Amino acid sequence: MSAVIELLEERGVYYRLSGRDILVHCLNPDHEDRSPSMRIDRVLGVFHCFSCGHKGSVFRHYDVEYSELEIRRENIKRIISTIRSSGIGLSMPEGYMPYIGNWRGIKPEIYKKFNAFRHHDKHFVGRINFPIKDAGDRIVAFQGRDEMGTLDDKYMFYPSGVKLPLFPQVRPLQGRVILVEGIFDMLNLHDKGLDNAICCFGVKNFNETKLNFLKISGVTGLDLLFDADQAGEAGAEHVKKLTNNFPVRVIKLRSGDPGSLVQKQVTGLRRKLYG
């Protein structure tokens, strides 16, 4: 039972559930509401009467303290529950072999952590492959990277056209996460000590929905780390336009990309950003 429902029951308020919302008679004392016209978000406690327009928070209305952190936790639980109930996700391909190596200077432990693998199937052969998981820990896709530079496409996503989440789920550092474009950018940063890095698989995949998920996950700031070229600059501008007043820092590299940073550079970057 959510904290909102508990509060309504404590105050003797008649309610009816409607999807993710709660229907009640308007809480505005100046509105004689004959039929339930007010909707309350059952997690956030935000209400709106569609008859008189009265808006607010049920917690403030009843002068009850309830922290934003508790609201975020409940919202995350609800989202994860919805994701898990929507399907079982994909399975690792039968007969896969764990990848053991240090390609691009990334330690084997990192490849193991992210379940990198090889496989003989046409989708995976000749590639280092990764299962991409959502917030519910379901595999929603696989990404493969051409290891030898002999394939037509450098990157492969299977199934094609799937909606990709921000990956992986990480714990913010001082409330912030680092957003990069590619999976090997993310892997390189994790390998060298910045394990609050997440990738969006290209800035075109980053949108307001994903930003909102970061917010309710407790993220209070975003650090953008893209390639040191015009495309990287354009990508940073694209993300900044979506974030409105959300705190964003753009980290500019002198050259290269986040996947090419060496240990000394990543250590210095961590010190500069987080002390």
Coordinates of C-alpha atoms in Angstrom, one line a residue, residues 14-228:
Y14 CA -13.3 7.9 0.3
Y15 CA -11.3 7.0 -2.8
R16 CA -11.4 4.8 -5.9
L17 CA -8.4 3.5 -7.8
S18 CA -8.2 4.3 -11.4
G19 CA -5.0 3.1 -13.1
R20 CA -2.0 4.8 -11.4
D21 CA -4.3 7.5 -10.0
I22 CA -6.8 7.7 -7.1
L23 CA -10.2 9.4 -7.6
V24 CA -11.6 11.4 -4.7
H25 CA -14.1 14.1 -4.0
C26 CA -12.3 17.5 -4.4
L27 CA -10.2 18.5 -1.3
N28 CA -10.9 22.2 -2.0
P29 CA -13.2 23.3 0.9
D30 CA -14.9 25.8 -1.4
H31 CA -15.9 23.2 -4.0
E32 CA -19.0 21.2 -3.3
D33 CA -17.9 18.2 -5.4
R34 CA -20.9 15.8 -5.9
S35 CA -18.9 13.2 -7.8
P36 CA -15.2 12.4 -7.6
S37 CA -13.5 15.0 -9.7
M38 CA -10.0 15.0 -8.3
R39 CA -7.2 12.7 -9.4
I40 CA -4.3 12.0 -7.1
D41 CA -1.1 10.3 -8.2
R42 CA -0.9 7.3 -5.9
V43 CA 2.9 7.6 -5.6
L44 CA 3.7 11.3 -5.8
G45 CA 0.6 12.5 -4.0
V46 CA 0.1 15.3 -6.5
F47 CA -3.5 16.1 -7.1
H48 CA -5.6 18.0 -9.6
C49 CA -9.4 18.6 -9.7
F50 CA -10.6 18.7 -13.2
S51 CA -13.8 20.5 -12.2
C52 CA -12.5 23.5 -10.3
G53 CA -8.8 23.3 -11.2
H54 CA -7.6 23.0 -7.6
K55 CA -4.0 21.6 -7.6
G56 CA -1.5 20.7 -4.9
S57 CA 0.1 17.9 -2.9
V58 CA -1.9 15.6 -0.6
F59 CA 1.1 15.6 1.8
R60 CA 1.1 19.4 2.1
H61 CA -2.7 19.5 2.2
Y62 CA -2.7 17.4 5.4
D63 CA 0.6 19.0 6.6
V64 CA 2.4 15.6 6.6
E65 CA 6.1 15.4 6.2
Y66 CA 7.2 13.0 3.4
S67 CA 10.6 13.3 1.8
E68 CA 11.3 13.5 -1.9
L69 CA 13.6 10.5 -1.4
E70 CA 10.8 8.3 -0.1
I71 CA 8.6 9.4 -3.1
R72 CA 11.4 8.6 -5.5
R73 CA 11.9 5.2 -4.0
E74 CA 8.2 4.3 -4.3
N75 CA 8.2 5.6 -7.9
I76 CA 11.2 3.5 -8.8
K77 CA 9.6 0.4 -7.2
R78 CA 6.5 1.0 -9.2
I79 CA 8.4 1.5 -12.5
I80 CA 10.5 -1.6 -12.0
S81 CA 7.4 -3.6 -11.1
T82 CA 5.7 -2.4 -14.3
I83 CA 8.7 -3.3 -16.4
R84 CA 9.0 -6.8 -14.8
S85 CA 5.3 -7.5 -15.3
S86 CA 5.4 -6.5 -19.0
G87 CA 7.4 -9.5 -20.1
I88 CA 10.3 -11.8 -19.3
G89 CA 12.8 -10.3 -21.6
L90 CA 15.4 -12.1 -23.8
S91 CA 17.7 -14.9 -22.7
M92 CA 21.4 -15.4 -23.3
P93 CA 21.9 -17.4 -26.5
E94 CA 22.4 -21.1 -25.9
G95 CA 26.0 -22.1 -26.2
Y96 CA 27.5 -18.7 -25.7
M97 CA 31.1 -18.4 -24.6
P98 CA 32.2 -15.7 -22.0
Y99 CA 34.6 -13.2 -23.6
I100 CA 38.0 -13.4 -21.9
G101 CA 40.3 -10.6 -23.0
N102 CA 41.4 -7.0 -22.6
W103 CA 40.4 -5.5 -25.9
R104 CA 41.1 -1.8 -26.1
G105 CA 42.9 -2.0 -22.8
I106 CA 39.8 -2.7 -20.8
K107 CA 40.5 -5.3 -18.0
P108 CA 38.9 -8.8 -18.2
E109 CA 37.0 -8.1 -15.0
I110 CA 35.0 -5.4 -16.6
Y111 CA 34.0 -7.6 -19.5
K112 CA 33.0 -10.3 -17.0
K113 CA 31.0 -7.7 -15.0
F114 CA 29.0 -6.8 -18.1
N115 CA 28.6 -10.4 -19.3
A116 CA 30.5 -10.0 -22.5
F117 CA 30.4 -13.1 -24.8
R118 CA 31.1 -14.6 -28.1
H119 CA 28.7 -16.8 -30.2
H120 CA 28.6 -18.5 -33.5
D121 CA 25.2 -17.2 -34.5
K122 CA 25.2 -14.9 -37.5
H123 CA 24.1 -11.9 -35.4
F124 CA 27.0 -12.4 -32.9
V125 CA 29.9 -14.0 -34.8
G126 CA 33.1 -11.9 -35.1
R127 CA 31.9 -9.6 -32.4
I128 CA 32.3 -8.9 -28.7
N129 CA 28.7 -8.9 -27.5
F130 CA 26.8 -7.6 -24.5
P131 CA 23.4 -8.1 -23.1
I132 CA 21.6 -4.7 -22.6
K133 CA 19.4 -4.7 -19.4
D134 CA 16.7 -2.4 -18.4
A135 CA 15.8 -1.1 -14.9
G136 CA 14.0 -4.4 -14.2
D137 CA 17.2 -6.4 -14.9
R138 CA 15.6 -7.9 -18.0
I139 CA 17.7 -8.3 -21.2
V140 CA 16.0 -6.2 -23.8
A141 CA 18.6 -6.3 -26.5
F142 CA 22.1 -7.3 -27.4
Q143 CA 24.9 -5.1 -28.8
G144 CA 27.9 -6.5 -30.6
R145 CA 31.1 -4.7 -31.6
D146 CA 33.2 -5.8 -34.6
E147 CA 36.4 -6.9 -33.0
M148 CA 38.7 -7.3 -36.1
G149 CA 37.3 -4.5 -38.3
T150 CA 36.3 -7.0 -41.0
L151 CA 32.5 -6.8 -40.8
D152 CA 30.2 -4.5 -42.8
D153 CA 28.7 -2.9 -39.7
K154 CA 30.9 -1.9 -36.7
Y155 CA 28.0 -2.2 -34.3
M156 CA 25.1 -4.6 -34.3
F157 CA 21.9 -4.4 -32.2
Y158 CA 19.6 -7.4 -31.9
P159 CA 16.7 -7.4 -32.3
S160 CA 16.8 -4.5 -34.7
G161 CA 14.7 -1.4 -33.9
V162 CA 14.4 -2.2 -30.2
K163 CA 14.1 0.8 -27.8
L164 CA 17.3 1.0 -25.8
P165 CA 17.4 2.0 -22.1
L166 CA 20.2 4.0 -20.5
F167 CA 22.8 1.4 -19.5
P168 CA 23.8 0.3 -17.0
Q169 CA 21.9 1.1 -13.9
V170 CA 24.5 2.9 -11.7
R171 CA 24.8 4.6 -8.3
P172 CA 25.2 8.4 -8.7
L173 CA 28.4 10.0 -7.4
Q174 CA 27.6 13.1 -5.4
G175 CA 24.2 12.8 -7.0
R176 CA 25.6 13.0 -10.5
V177 CA 26.0 10.5 -13.4
I178 CA 28.3 10.8 -16.5
L179 CA 26.4 10.4 -19.8
V180 CA 28.4 9.0 -22.7
E181 CA 27.2 7.9 -26.1
G182 CA 28.8 4.4 -26.7
I183 CA 29.1 1.3 -24.7
F184 CA 32.9 1.2 -25.0
D185 CA 33.1 4.8 -23.7
M186 CA 31.2 3.6 -20.6
L187 CA 33.2 0.4 -20.2
N188 CA 36.5 2.4 -20.4
L189 CA 35.4 4.8 -17.7
H190 CA 34.1 2.0 -15.4
D191 CA 37.4 0.2 -16.0
K192 CA 39.4 3.2 -14.8
G193 CA 37.4 4.2 -11.8
L194 CA 34.4 6.3 -12.9
D195 CA 31.6 3.8 -12.3
N196 CA 28.8 6.4 -12.4
A197 CA 29.0 6.4 -16.2
I198 CA 26.0 5.4 -18.3
C199 CA 25.6 5.3 -22.1
C200 CA 22.6 6.3 -24.2
F201 CA 23.7 4.5 -27.4
G202 CA 23.7 7.8 -29.3
V203 CA 22.3 11.1 -28.3
K204 CA 19.2 10.5 -30.5
N205 CA 18.1 7.9 -28.0
F206 CA 18.2 10.4 -25.1
N207 CA 14.8 12.0 -24.4
E208 CA 12.8 13.6 -21.7
T209 CA 11.4 10.2 -20.5
K210 CA 14.9 9.0 -19.8
L211 CA 15.8 12.2 -18.1
N212 CA 12.8 11.9 -15.9
F213 CA 13.8 8.4 -15.0
L214 CA 17.2 9.7 -13.9
K215 CA 15.5 12.3 -11.8
I216 CA 13.2 9.9 -9.9
S217 CA 16.3 7.6 -9.5
G218 CA 17.9 10.3 -7.3
V219 CA 20.1 11.8 -9.9
T220 CA 20.5 15.5 -9.3
G221 CA 23.0 16.4 -12.0
L222 CA 24.3 15.2 -15.4
D223 CA 27.8 15.4 -16.7
L224 CA 28.1 15.1 -20.5
L225 CA 31.2 13.5 -21.9
F226 CA 31.1 13.2 -25.7
D227 CA 33.6 13.0 -28.5
A228 CA 35.9 15.9 -29.1

